[in-house]
Amino acid sequence: MTTTSRRVAAGAAPTQEATEPVARRPLSVRTGQRLLVGLLLVAVLLPLVPLLIWSVAGQWRYPDMLPQQLSLRGVGLLVDPRSDILQGLGTSAGIATAVAVLACLIGFPAGRAIGLYRFRGRRAVQFLLLSPVIVPGLAVTLGIQVFFVRYHLSDSILGVVPVQLMPTVPYAAIILGAAFANLDIDYERQARALGAGPVRVLLFVTVPLLRPAIAVAALLTFLISWSEYVLTLLIGGGQVKTLPLLLFAAIGSSDTTAAAALAVLVIAPPLLLVVAATRLLSGRSGNGVGFGRL
Amino acid sequence: MTGTAISLTGVRKMFGDTPAVRDLTTDITAGSFTALLGPSGCGKSTTLAMIGGLLDPDFGDVRFDGRSQLGVPAERRPAGLVFQKPLLFPHLNVEQNVAFGLRMRRLDRANTRDRVTSILDRVQLGAMAKRRVGELSGGQEQRVALARALVLEPQVLLLDEPFSQLDATLRAEMRCLVKDLHTESQVTTVFVTHDQAEAVEVADTIALMLDGRLEGQGDPEMFYTAPPSLVAARFFGVTNELPGTVRTGVFTAASTGLRRPATLPDGPAVLVIRPETITLTSPSGDDDTMDGVAVAARFAGTHLAVDVQLTGGPLVTAHAPVTTSVRLGAPMTVGLPRAGGVVVAADLRHAG
C-alpha cells in the first residue's frame, strides 16, 4: 500500500523512485557492517590500552588518569639476560610450533577419516576426538601425570608437547575434517590417472588443495599451545618455563609494570600471526576448498 | 593400426549387493573411437573406471594389448582420463596443470615446455598458458583437461561424459575438437555418454550398455538398421512396436497381419518401426498399407509427429513433412516400405 501511494506521489519520475531504495540499501548495510566491525575491534583492543600504558609507566599513582612519567624499565626487564623471559619466549615458540605441526600431522588423517569416509562407528570416533575438549584437561592430566612420571616425560619439553596435543588435536581434526568433507575427492582420482602415486597425490594435490584449512588448523593449535598454562605447569613441573608461566609469576609479584610488559609480549606474537594469516588466506580465497576466508 | 587395444573378459563389479557391471566381455579395436553408451546407472562409468584402473573388477580381466592390467594402479596404466568435471588443480595455472602428468613422469623441463606448448596450441589455448584456472570458461576448462590427458600421449584415452556440463553449442564444438584430435592422433578412445545422438555423431563404434550388461556393439548405423534387441531399438528412438510371432522364418504381426521375413528362431517377436519410416501421404505401390485414424499431431520443428490408431492394432507414430495437413479423427491409410522395420526377439526380461 505505501509503495503504491509513494509511487503516485513521485509522479513524474516513477523509475527513479523505484531504483533509489535498491541502490541505497547495500550502502547502508555496508556502513552498518563497518560500524559493527569497528565496535568489535574497539571491544577487543580497548582492554589492551591500559596494558600498553602500564608497560611503559614509570610512576603512576591513584588519582592520575595517565602516568606521571614514562619509563623503559618494563621493556628493559624483558630483554634483561638475567631474567629468563627471552628464553621463555623461545620455549613457548618452540613448543607451540612443535604442537601445531604434530597436531596437524595427527589431525590430517583423522580429519580425512571423519570428513571423507562413512564407516561404522564414525560418530563414536568423532566423539572420542572431541572428548578432550569436553572433559576438563586438568582432570585428565592429573590422571595421566602418573604415566608421564613413570616414563620420565615429566619436567621436560618432551612431556609438555605430547600433553598439549590433547587439547589441540581435536581442533585440528575438526577443521581438517570439515575441509575434507568439502574436498572433491575426484581431484585425487584425476591426479592418479595423470600418473601420480599415492604419496605424490598427497604432496602435490591434496595438501595444496587443503592449504587454507591446514593453515587455519596450524594457527589455532599454535595459539592454544601458546596460551596453555595448566597442562604445562602440571607436566612441566615448573621446569619448562613458557611465557604464560612466567606471566603468572610476574602477576603474583607486585611489579605491575613488569607484568604488563610481559603481558604485551605474550599477546603480540599471536595477534601479529592472526593478522598475517588473515591477510594471506583472504588473498587466496579462490582456492575452492572451505576456510579460504577466515 | 588394427587389433585389439582394450579387452574386457567377464568383468564384474558389485557395489555392496548391487551389481554395477555384470559379466561384461568386449574388445575395443585399436585406433577406434568407441562410445560406451547407456542411461545413467547402467555401469558405463564404472566400466571406464575399471579400464582406467581407478576401480578393480571383482571378477574378470582387463587387458591392454593383450597384457593384463589387473593389479596395475591407475597411475601406472597408459591411459588418459578426462572426467565430467574439468578437475583442474586450482593451485596451478593452465600450463602447470597440463604439465602435471609430465612432471609426475619426471620429464625434463625443456621437453615438458615444448610438449605443453604444442598441446595447448592444439586445443587453441596457447594464449592462456599463464592464466589461473579460475579465469577460464567452462569450455576452456574442459579443453585444458583434455590437453592435460593428451600431453601424456596415452595408449588409450578415456572420456567420462566430458561435455555433459557444457551448453549445446559448446558441446558441438568440443565434439568436433575431440573428433579432430582423434583423427590426428589415432589414439584408441573410449567415450562414455548417455546421449545417443552424441554417440552416433562422434563415435565409429557404439557399445550399448543397459543394466550392467553389454546390449550390443557395432557401428552406429547398425543400431538403426539392425538393432540387436528390443531395448536397444527403444534406446535409439524407435517408438513403434508391432508384437507378433515368428514361425519358420516368417514374422506375422498379431494385430495387422503384417508379414516380414525373419531369421529369428520360432517364438514371440516384435517388429520395430522407426517413426520416419512410416509414410502418411500416397503410399507407393511397393508399400505395405495399414488402415487407421489420426488421433494427434504435434509440430516438432523439423517434422510433424502424427499418432495413428491402427484399426485393430496399436498406436503408431509417424513423422511427416511439416507441410502435411492432417485431419484428426478421419480414417486414413499409412504406408510402410517392404523393407521397413526390423524384427527383433520379444523382450522377456523387460516384459511389460
XYZ file of C-alpha atoms in Angstrom:
646
model
C 0.000 0.000 0.000
C 2.638 2.500 0.997
C 4.782 1.825 -2.035
C 1.813 2.469 -4.302
C 0.966 5.787 -2.717
C 4.600 6.867 -2.736
C 4.926 5.998 -6.372
C 1.823 8.048 -7.164
C 3.195 10.942 -5.168
C 6.516 10.815 -7.009
C 4.500 11.239 -10.200
C 6.912 12.406 -12.836
C 9.820 10.113 -12.018
C 8.494 6.706 -11.058
C 11.528 4.812 -12.346
C 13.892 6.849 -10.239
C 11.696 6.228 -7.237
C 11.845 2.520 -7.923
C 15.591 2.225 -8.295
C 16.682 4.509 -5.481
C 15.940 2.318 -2.474
C 17.684 -0.619 -4.194
C 20.845 1.403 -4.654
C 20.683 2.894 -1.195
C 20.221 -0.259 0.869
C 23.575 -2.011 0.276
C 25.309 1.223 1.124
C 23.596 1.481 4.498
C 24.249 -2.200 5.103
C 27.907 -1.632 4.382
C 28.036 1.311 6.766
C 26.370 -0.836 9.384
C 28.868 -3.598 8.840
C 31.766 -1.199 9.170
C 30.277 0.176 12.354
C 29.920 -3.326 13.765
C 33.462 -4.286 12.825
C 34.693 -1.056 14.381
C 32.808 -1.740 17.620
C 34.193 -5.261 17.765
C 37.715 -4.000 17.209
C 37.307 -1.461 19.968
C 35.883 -4.097 22.305
C 38.829 -6.384 21.613
C 41.591 -3.800 21.596
C 40.407 -1.365 24.291
C 41.437 -3.577 27.239
C 44.904 -3.673 25.749
C 45.313 0.065 26.030
C 45.821 0.212 29.834
C 48.148 -2.754 29.464
C 50.230 -0.850 26.932
C 50.283 2.184 29.173
C 51.211 0.153 32.241
C 54.070 -1.485 30.413
C 55.807 1.843 29.898
C 54.652 3.519 33.095
C 57.232 4.841 35.479
C 55.292 6.298 38.395
C 51.515 6.099 38.360
C 49.530 6.918 41.428
C 45.831 6.779 42.182
C 44.003 9.925 41.067
C 46.007 10.447 37.861
C 44.483 9.453 34.521
C 47.908 8.876 32.989
C 51.298 8.013 34.468
C 53.332 10.986 35.615
C 56.426 9.746 33.886
C 57.214 7.093 31.307
C 59.987 4.573 31.642
C 61.501 1.756 29.638
C 62.163 -0.248 32.773
C 59.497 -2.840 31.881
C 60.810 -3.286 28.376
C 64.311 -3.467 29.770
C 63.306 -6.302 32.051
C 62.050 -8.290 29.052
C 65.424 -8.290 27.354
C 67.452 -8.472 30.513
C 69.703 -11.503 30.142
C 69.350 -12.220 33.873
C 65.591 -12.726 33.557
C 64.522 -15.916 31.781
C 61.950 -14.141 29.660
C 63.794 -14.344 26.340
C 64.429 -17.983 26.965
C 60.726 -18.376 27.831
C 59.822 -16.773 24.520
C 61.967 -19.360 22.756
C 60.498 -22.230 24.792
C 56.949 -21.042 24.122
C 57.562 -20.587 20.390
C 59.317 -23.947 20.131
C 56.616 -25.856 21.995
C 53.784 -24.093 20.149
C 55.417 -24.782 16.778
C 56.014 -28.437 17.604
C 52.464 -28.813 18.911
C 50.987 -27.137 15.826
C 52.974 -29.349 13.451
C 52.230 -32.559 15.347
C 48.540 -31.706 15.855
C 48.182 -31.104 12.110
C 50.057 -34.302 11.285
C 47.709 -36.269 13.528
C 44.640 -34.235 12.632
C 45.181 -34.708 8.894
C 44.497 -38.459 8.685
C 41.876 -38.179 11.423
C 40.150 -35.378 9.548
C 40.335 -37.378 6.345
C 38.625 -40.302 8.043
C 35.772 -38.311 9.569
C 35.394 -35.961 6.608
C 35.567 -38.443 3.755
C 34.676 -41.925 4.818
C 31.364 -43.254 6.001
C 32.298 -46.099 8.276
C 30.677 -47.906 11.141
C 31.375 -46.124 14.411
C 32.226 -42.838 12.719
C 30.114 -40.932 15.259
C 31.907 -42.650 18.105
C 35.312 -41.745 16.686
C 34.151 -38.165 16.213
C 33.014 -38.033 19.825
C 36.245 -39.559 21.095
C 38.198 -36.966 19.153
C 36.132 -34.233 20.722
C 36.194 -35.585 24.247
C 39.463 -33.913 25.334
C 37.755 -30.591 24.650
C 34.688 -31.557 26.632
C 36.366 -33.172 29.627
C 38.418 -30.661 31.673
C 42.062 -31.108 30.722
C 43.098 -30.637 34.335
C 41.248 -33.764 35.465
C 42.628 -35.898 32.666
C 46.140 -34.596 33.154
C 46.122 -35.350 36.852
C 45.251 -38.908 35.872
C 47.870 -39.376 33.211
C 50.597 -37.478 35.030
C 51.498 -40.767 36.722
C 52.418 -42.237 33.358
C 54.409 -39.196 32.357
C 56.391 -39.525 35.560
C 56.876 -43.255 35.058
C 58.184 -42.805 31.525
C 60.392 -39.887 32.590
C 58.492 -37.448 30.412
C 57.557 -35.082 33.214
C 59.512 -31.910 33.922
C 60.652 -31.663 30.295
C 59.579 -30.372 26.923
C 59.326 -33.990 25.795
C 56.354 -34.339 28.101
C 54.814 -30.913 27.642
C 54.497 -31.244 23.862
C 52.568 -34.560 23.968
C 50.267 -33.384 26.750
C 49.446 -30.225 24.816
C 48.370 -32.385 21.884
C 45.366 -33.331 23.989
C 43.527 -30.019 23.700
C 44.870 -29.259 20.196
C 44.395 -32.405 18.101
C 40.580 -32.238 18.366
C 40.547 -28.777 16.797
C 42.968 -29.766 14.056
C 40.910 -32.867 13.299
C 37.632 -30.959 13.224
C 38.966 -28.171 10.996
C 40.633 -30.606 8.595
C 37.605 -32.910 8.750
C 35.383 -30.070 7.575
C 37.862 -29.279 4.802
C 37.994 -32.910 3.710
C 34.199 -33.059 3.692
C 34.246 -30.140 1.236
C 37.058 -31.572 -0.853
C 36.115 -33.089 -4.189
C 37.931 -36.387 -3.951
C 37.827 -36.736 -7.733
C 40.842 -34.400 -7.783
C 42.813 -37.274 -6.296
C 41.409 -39.735 -8.849
C 42.343 -37.340 -11.605
C 45.864 -36.952 -10.237
C 46.276 -40.711 -10.105
C 45.091 -41.018 -13.686
C 47.781 -38.489 -14.583
C 50.453 -40.726 -13.118
C 50.826 -39.586 -9.526
C 51.268 -42.320 -6.941
C 49.622 -42.055 -3.501
C 52.442 -40.073 -1.893
C 52.692 -37.588 -4.720
C 48.906 -37.207 -4.889
C 49.089 -36.207 -1.231
C 52.017 -33.822 -1.673
C 51.115 -32.231 -4.988
C 47.329 -32.243 -4.908
C 45.632 -32.910 -1.565
C 47.860 -30.798 0.667
C 47.895 -27.801 -1.701
C 44.105 -28.032 -2.067
C 43.696 -28.058 1.708
C 46.375 -25.465 2.385
C 43.983 -22.811 3.738
C 42.470 -25.285 6.193
C 45.884 -26.575 7.203
C 46.996 -23.005 7.834
C 43.942 -22.332 9.995
C 44.439 -25.570 11.924
C 48.119 -24.806 12.472
C 47.344 -21.265 13.561
C 44.640 -22.290 16.002
C 46.665 -25.104 17.574
C 49.658 -22.774 17.836
C 47.515 -20.256 19.690
C 46.072 -22.871 22.037
C 49.541 -24.095 22.868
C 50.867 -20.560 23.215
C 48.400 -19.675 25.947
C 48.347 -23.067 27.672
C 49.065 -22.809 31.386
C 47.663 -25.635 33.484
C 48.965 -28.581 31.450
C 52.394 -27.013 31.076
C 52.600 -26.412 34.799
C 51.465 -29.918 35.743
C 53.625 -31.908 33.350
C 56.463 -29.414 33.069
C 56.621 -29.271 36.854
C 57.801 -25.668 36.730
C 60.934 -26.706 34.893
C 59.525 -25.914 31.453
C 59.063 -22.169 31.687
C 56.784 -20.944 28.954
C 55.625 -17.341 28.780
C 52.227 -17.955 30.455
C 54.045 -19.478 33.448
C 56.380 -16.507 33.690
C 53.416 -14.178 33.296
C 51.532 -15.747 36.179
C 54.631 -15.473 38.317
C 55.015 -11.803 37.365
C 51.370 -11.064 38.133
C 51.899 -12.612 41.539
C 54.692 -10.171 42.243
C 53.878 -6.534 42.923
C 55.711 -5.160 39.888
C 52.756 -4.186 37.689
C 54.959 -2.575 35.060
C 56.991 -5.739 34.586
C 53.827 -7.873 34.433
C 52.226 -5.539 31.890
C 55.315 -5.536 29.707
C 55.392 -9.309 29.795
C 51.675 -9.482 29.021
C 52.223 -7.366 25.929
C 54.982 -9.736 24.877
C 52.618 -12.692 25.320
C 49.820 -11.055 23.362
C 51.768 -9.535 20.488
C 53.008 -12.603 18.543
C 49.597 -14.319 18.281
C 47.994 -11.033 17.291
C 50.553 -10.451 14.544
C 50.225 -14.054 13.447
C 46.439 -13.833 13.128
C 46.644 -10.592 11.173
C 49.279 -12.031 8.830
C 47.343 -15.269 8.325
C 44.103 -13.424 7.630
C 45.837 -11.313 5.001
C 47.426 -14.344 3.411
C 44.312 -16.501 3.400
C 41.807 -13.922 2.197
C 44.107 -13.193 -0.744
C 43.763 -16.801 -1.800
C 40.090 -17.332 -1.171
C 39.755 -18.716 -4.688
C 41.208 -21.990 -3.539
C 37.911 -23.779 -3.767
C 38.032 -25.628 -0.503
C 36.438 -24.158 2.607
C 38.192 -21.866 5.081
C 39.515 -19.723 2.263
C 38.227 -16.742 4.210
C 38.945 -16.667 7.860
C 46.525 -49.866 -36.719
C 44.246 -52.792 -36.188
C 43.945 -55.354 -33.472
C 42.525 -55.146 -30.030
C 43.678 -52.317 -27.813
C 41.490 -52.971 -24.806
C 39.788 -56.202 -23.992
C 37.449 -56.910 -21.127
C 36.652 -60.512 -20.267
C 33.859 -61.464 -17.917
C 34.274 -58.258 -15.954
C 32.002 -57.979 -12.952
C 31.747 -55.279 -10.301
C 29.499 -55.184 -7.278
C 28.746 -52.168 -5.107
C 27.585 -53.813 -1.911
C 24.879 -56.182 -3.045
C 24.114 -54.273 -6.217
C 25.819 -55.430 -9.373
C 27.061 -52.397 -11.330
C 28.666 -54.359 -14.152
C 27.676 -57.955 -14.896
C 29.996 -60.221 -16.842
C 30.982 -57.690 -19.427
C 33.056 -59.027 -22.294
C 34.107 -56.787 -25.131
C 37.034 -55.931 -27.355
C 37.861 -52.396 -28.315
C 39.716 -52.078 -31.605
C 42.981 -50.174 -31.612
C 42.582 -46.701 -33.026
C 38.813 -46.795 -32.758
C 36.582 -44.176 -31.232
C 34.163 -46.186 -29.145
C 31.182 -44.709 -27.394
C 30.166 -46.513 -24.230
C 26.518 -45.575 -24.361
C 23.754 -46.131 -21.859
C 21.324 -44.490 -19.470
C 22.615 -43.245 -16.128
C 23.302 -46.041 -13.702
C 23.947 -48.633 -16.393
C 27.529 -49.182 -15.291
C 29.296 -47.351 -18.093
C 31.307 -45.024 -15.870
C 32.165 -47.944 -13.598
C 33.434 -49.821 -16.637
C 35.547 -46.850 -17.653
C 36.960 -46.549 -14.143
C 37.950 -50.224 -14.317
C 39.682 -49.679 -17.652
C 41.478 -46.667 -16.181
C 42.464 -48.542 -13.038
C 40.539 -46.408 -10.561
C 38.428 -49.439 -9.683
C 39.338 -53.114 -9.626
C 36.873 -55.602 -11.076
C 35.590 -58.268 -8.681
C 35.888 -60.866 -11.427
C 37.247 -60.914 -14.944
C 40.229 -59.398 -16.668
C 41.108 -56.076 -18.240
C 43.858 -56.210 -20.860
C 45.663 -53.563 -22.862
C 47.318 -55.008 -25.976
C 46.903 -58.463 -24.501
C 48.615 -57.599 -21.217
C 46.519 -57.979 -18.115
C 46.167 -54.743 -16.159
C 44.820 -56.364 -13.021
C 46.661 -55.020 -10.025
C 48.254 -52.237 -12.070
C 47.265 -48.990 -10.315
C 45.789 -46.116 -12.300
C 48.999 -44.105 -12.149
C 50.896 -46.806 -13.996
C 48.365 -47.567 -16.731
C 48.984 -45.974 -20.120
C 45.543 -44.394 -20.063
C 44.499 -40.752 -20.098
C 41.306 -39.930 -18.272
C 39.026 -36.903 -18.574
C 36.062 -36.620 -16.255
C 32.752 -34.831 -16.472
C 34.160 -32.098 -14.254
C 37.345 -30.441 -15.513
C 39.067 -31.012 -12.125
C 41.827 -28.538 -12.910
C 44.096 -28.131 -9.905
C 43.252 -24.658 -8.581
C 46.712 -24.061 -7.129
C 48.343 -24.441 -10.543
C 47.956 -22.288 -13.629
C 46.902 -23.616 -17.026
C 50.412 -24.510 -18.121
C 51.278 -26.187 -14.810
C 48.059 -28.181 -14.940
C 48.889 -29.515 -18.379
C 52.450 -30.229 -17.292
C 51.326 -32.122 -14.186
C 51.463 -35.595 -15.721
C 54.824 -34.936 -17.376
C 56.181 -33.718 -14.042
C 54.993 -36.972 -12.475
C 56.894 -38.806 -15.217
C 59.957 -36.692 -14.398
C 60.357 -35.400 -17.916
C 62.990 -32.680 -18.211
C 61.999 -29.026 -18.309
C 62.714 -28.263 -21.952
C 60.800 -31.244 -23.251
C 57.925 -30.562 -20.884
C 57.677 -26.982 -22.063
C 57.697 -27.994 -25.725
C 55.021 -30.595 -25.313
C 52.801 -28.382 -23.148
C 53.074 -25.503 -25.605
C 52.271 -27.668 -28.575
C 49.254 -29.361 -26.997
C 47.883 -26.032 -25.718
C 48.152 -24.637 -29.227
C 46.357 -27.691 -30.483
C 43.375 -27.036 -28.214
C 43.534 -23.320 -29.122
C 44.598 -22.211 -25.667
C 48.172 -21.201 -26.438
C 47.485 -17.665 -25.270
C 46.057 -18.858 -21.960
C 49.137 -20.731 -20.710
C 49.811 -18.393 -17.779
C 46.199 -17.920 -16.730
C 44.897 -19.047 -13.388
C 42.347 -21.800 -13.863
C 39.672 -19.752 -12.123
C 39.739 -17.305 -15.021
C 38.697 -19.864 -17.623
C 35.236 -20.509 -19.041
C 33.648 -23.942 -18.837
C 34.642 -24.873 -22.371
C 38.212 -23.689 -21.860
C 38.485 -25.649 -18.627
C 37.422 -28.829 -20.360
C 39.911 -28.163 -23.184
C 42.693 -27.815 -20.609
C 41.564 -31.102 -19.028
C 41.706 -32.709 -22.458
C 45.153 -31.268 -23.141
C 46.356 -32.461 -19.741
C 45.403 -36.037 -20.635
C 46.607 -35.902 -24.244
C 50.007 -34.394 -23.491
C 50.986 -37.750 -21.967
C 50.368 -39.417 -25.336
C 48.360 -42.195 -23.686
C 47.782 -45.548 -25.321
C 44.091 -45.160 -24.621
C 42.084 -42.037 -23.958
C 39.114 -42.428 -21.626
C 36.476 -39.717 -21.606
C 33.728 -39.843 -18.980
C 30.891 -37.645 -20.244
C 33.372 -34.813 -20.638
C 30.975 -32.343 -22.211
C 27.717 -33.025 -20.428
C 28.028 -29.894 -18.299
C 28.527 -27.588 -21.267
C 25.751 -25.891 -23.195
C 24.641 -27.213 -26.583
C 26.752 -25.028 -28.894
C 29.891 -25.527 -26.875
C 29.229 -29.247 -26.718
C 29.035 -29.451 -30.504
C 32.314 -27.526 -30.774
C 34.033 -29.823 -28.300
C 32.756 -32.900 -30.127
C 34.369 -31.598 -33.322
C 37.613 -30.897 -31.489
C 37.746 -34.345 -29.932
C 36.896 -35.938 -33.264
C 39.687 -33.968 -34.984
C 42.187 -34.820 -32.255
C 41.290 -38.466 -32.640
C 41.655 -38.379 -36.397
C 45.113 -36.842 -36.000
C 46.450 -38.983 -33.210
C 44.524 -42.208 -33.843
C 44.635 -42.847 -30.105
C 42.161 -45.509 -29.039
C 39.379 -43.547 -27.418
C 36.553 -44.690 -25.174
C 33.881 -42.101 -24.677
C 31.182 -42.561 -22.059
C 27.895 -40.835 -22.816
C 24.185 -41.166 -22.114
C 23.274 -39.170 -25.215
C 22.703 -41.455 -28.205
C 22.802 -38.543 -30.649
C 26.249 -37.602 -29.338
C 27.410 -41.227 -29.567
C 26.222 -41.556 -33.152
C 27.827 -38.297 -34.192
C 31.221 -38.759 -32.633
C 31.951 -42.486 -32.447
C 32.808 -45.077 -35.059
C 31.756 -47.888 -32.729
C 29.000 -47.896 -30.156
C 28.877 -50.270 -27.229
C 25.407 -50.047 -25.737
C 25.188 -50.860 -22.039
C 21.956 -51.450 -20.208
C 21.640 -52.587 -16.629
C 25.315 -53.514 -16.306
C 25.301 -55.643 -19.449
C 26.559 -55.095 -22.957
C 23.387 -54.913 -25.015
C 25.081 -54.657 -28.394
C 28.203 -53.384 -30.070
C 28.705 -52.216 -33.620
C 28.905 -49.197 -35.858
C 26.265 -46.526 -35.277
C 24.290 -47.489 -38.414
C 23.764 -50.970 -37.071
C 21.744 -49.663 -34.146
C 19.357 -48.061 -36.625
C 19.199 -50.671 -39.392
C 19.526 -53.840 -37.330
C 19.107 -53.148 -33.617
C 20.317 -56.162 -31.650
C 17.340 -56.173 -29.280
C 14.091 -54.502 -28.468
C 15.585 -52.419 -25.637
C 18.430 -51.341 -27.922
C 15.895 -50.282 -30.545
C 13.945 -48.362 -27.931
C 17.086 -46.618 -26.701
C 17.748 -45.465 -30.256
C 14.375 -43.838 -30.557
C 12.105 -46.496 -32.003
C 8.588 -45.727 -30.917
C 6.528 -48.167 -32.924
C 6.296 -51.781 -31.930
C 4.064 -54.385 -33.543
C 4.139 -57.555 -31.444
C 3.694 -60.892 -33.182
C 5.303 -64.282 -33.632
C 7.973 -65.856 -35.771
C 7.050 -69.185 -37.336
C 9.534 -70.910 -39.688
C 11.332 -67.781 -40.737
C 8.295 -65.544 -41.139
C 7.131 -62.897 -38.723
C 3.427 -62.146 -38.541
C 2.123 -59.157 -36.601
C -0.662 -60.190 -34.255
C -2.786 -57.123 -34.864
C -2.476 -56.200 -38.526
C -1.296 -59.449 -40.049
C 1.743 -57.646 -41.479
C 4.423 -60.161 -42.543
C 8.187 -59.893 -42.650
C 10.908 -62.455 -43.261
C 12.807 -63.136 -40.049
C 15.964 -65.008 -39.150
C 14.964 -65.473 -35.544
C 14.006 -68.847 -34.071
C 10.306 -69.514 -33.643
C 8.681 -67.653 -30.814
C 7.330 -64.258 -29.803
C 8.912 -61.342 -31.623
C 8.346 -57.654 -32.265
C 8.509 -55.669 -35.491
C 10.050 -52.328 -34.606
C 9.483 -49.414 -36.963
C 11.170 -46.030 -36.783
C 8.606 -43.223 -36.978
C 10.319 -41.665 -40.001
C 9.845 -44.889 -41.992
C 6.069 -44.699 -41.943
C 4.551 -42.568 -44.717
C 1.276 -40.727 -44.418
C 0.876 -39.420 -47.916
C 0.135 -41.517 -51.009
C 1.906 -44.762 -50.184
C 3.576 -46.128 -53.299
C 2.607 -49.482 -54.783
C 5.513 -51.274 -53.152
C 4.475 -50.332 -49.635
C 2.501 -52.330 -47.164
C -0.528 -50.398 -46.037
C -2.319 -50.237 -42.727
C -5.637 -48.559 -42.018
C -6.184 -46.313 -39.046
C -7.338 -42.985 -37.687
C -5.131 -39.988 -36.967
C -5.638 -39.122 -33.311
C -2.985 -36.476 -32.639
C -0.421 -34.347 -34.459
C 2.458 -32.454 -32.863
C 4.759 -29.949 -34.512
C 8.355 -30.982 -33.758
C 10.370 -28.341 -35.587
C 11.748 -30.343 -38.476
C 8.757 -32.596 -38.834
C 5.208 -33.313 -37.776
C 4.731 -36.226 -35.392
C 1.382 -37.862 -36.090
C -0.160 -40.533 -33.881
C -2.254 -43.016 -35.830
C -4.508 -45.536 -34.131
C -4.315 -48.608 -36.359
C -7.550 -50.495 -36.899
C -7.430 -53.450 -34.533
C -3.847 -52.671 -33.653
C -1.574 -50.448 -31.582
C -1.000 -46.729 -31.819
C 1.891 -45.834 -34.110
C 3.733 -42.565 -34.562
C 4.762 -41.364 -37.983
C 6.956 -38.421 -38.933
C 5.569 -36.405 -41.822
C 6.798 -33.212 -43.509
C 5.668 -30.115 -41.638
C 3.580 -29.060 -44.635
C 1.355 -32.122 -44.335
C -2.203 -31.353 -43.342
C -3.684 -33.933 -41.063
C -7.393 -34.259 -40.375
C -7.722 -35.642 -36.905
C -10.394 -38.296 -36.481
C -10.619 -39.060 -40.204
C -9.900 -42.590 -41.472
C -6.586 -42.834 -43.285
C -4.079 -45.269 -44.676
C -0.416 -45.306 -43.681
C 2.303 -46.903 -45.770
C 5.338 -48.904 -44.733
C 8.056 -49.813 -47.245
C 8.507 -53.537 -47.810
C 11.986 -53.339 -46.305
C 10.840 -51.071 -43.438
C 11.006 -52.211 -39.871
C 13.199 -54.757 -38.136
C 12.104 -57.951 -36.438
C 13.652 -58.419 -33.017
C 13.057 -61.016 -30.343
C 10.377 -60.087 -27.852
C 11.973 -58.841 -24.673
C 11.061 -61.273 -21.977
C 13.366 -59.678 -19.412
C 11.804 -56.266 -19.625
C 8.289 -57.586 -20.261
C 5.561 -55.058 -19.609
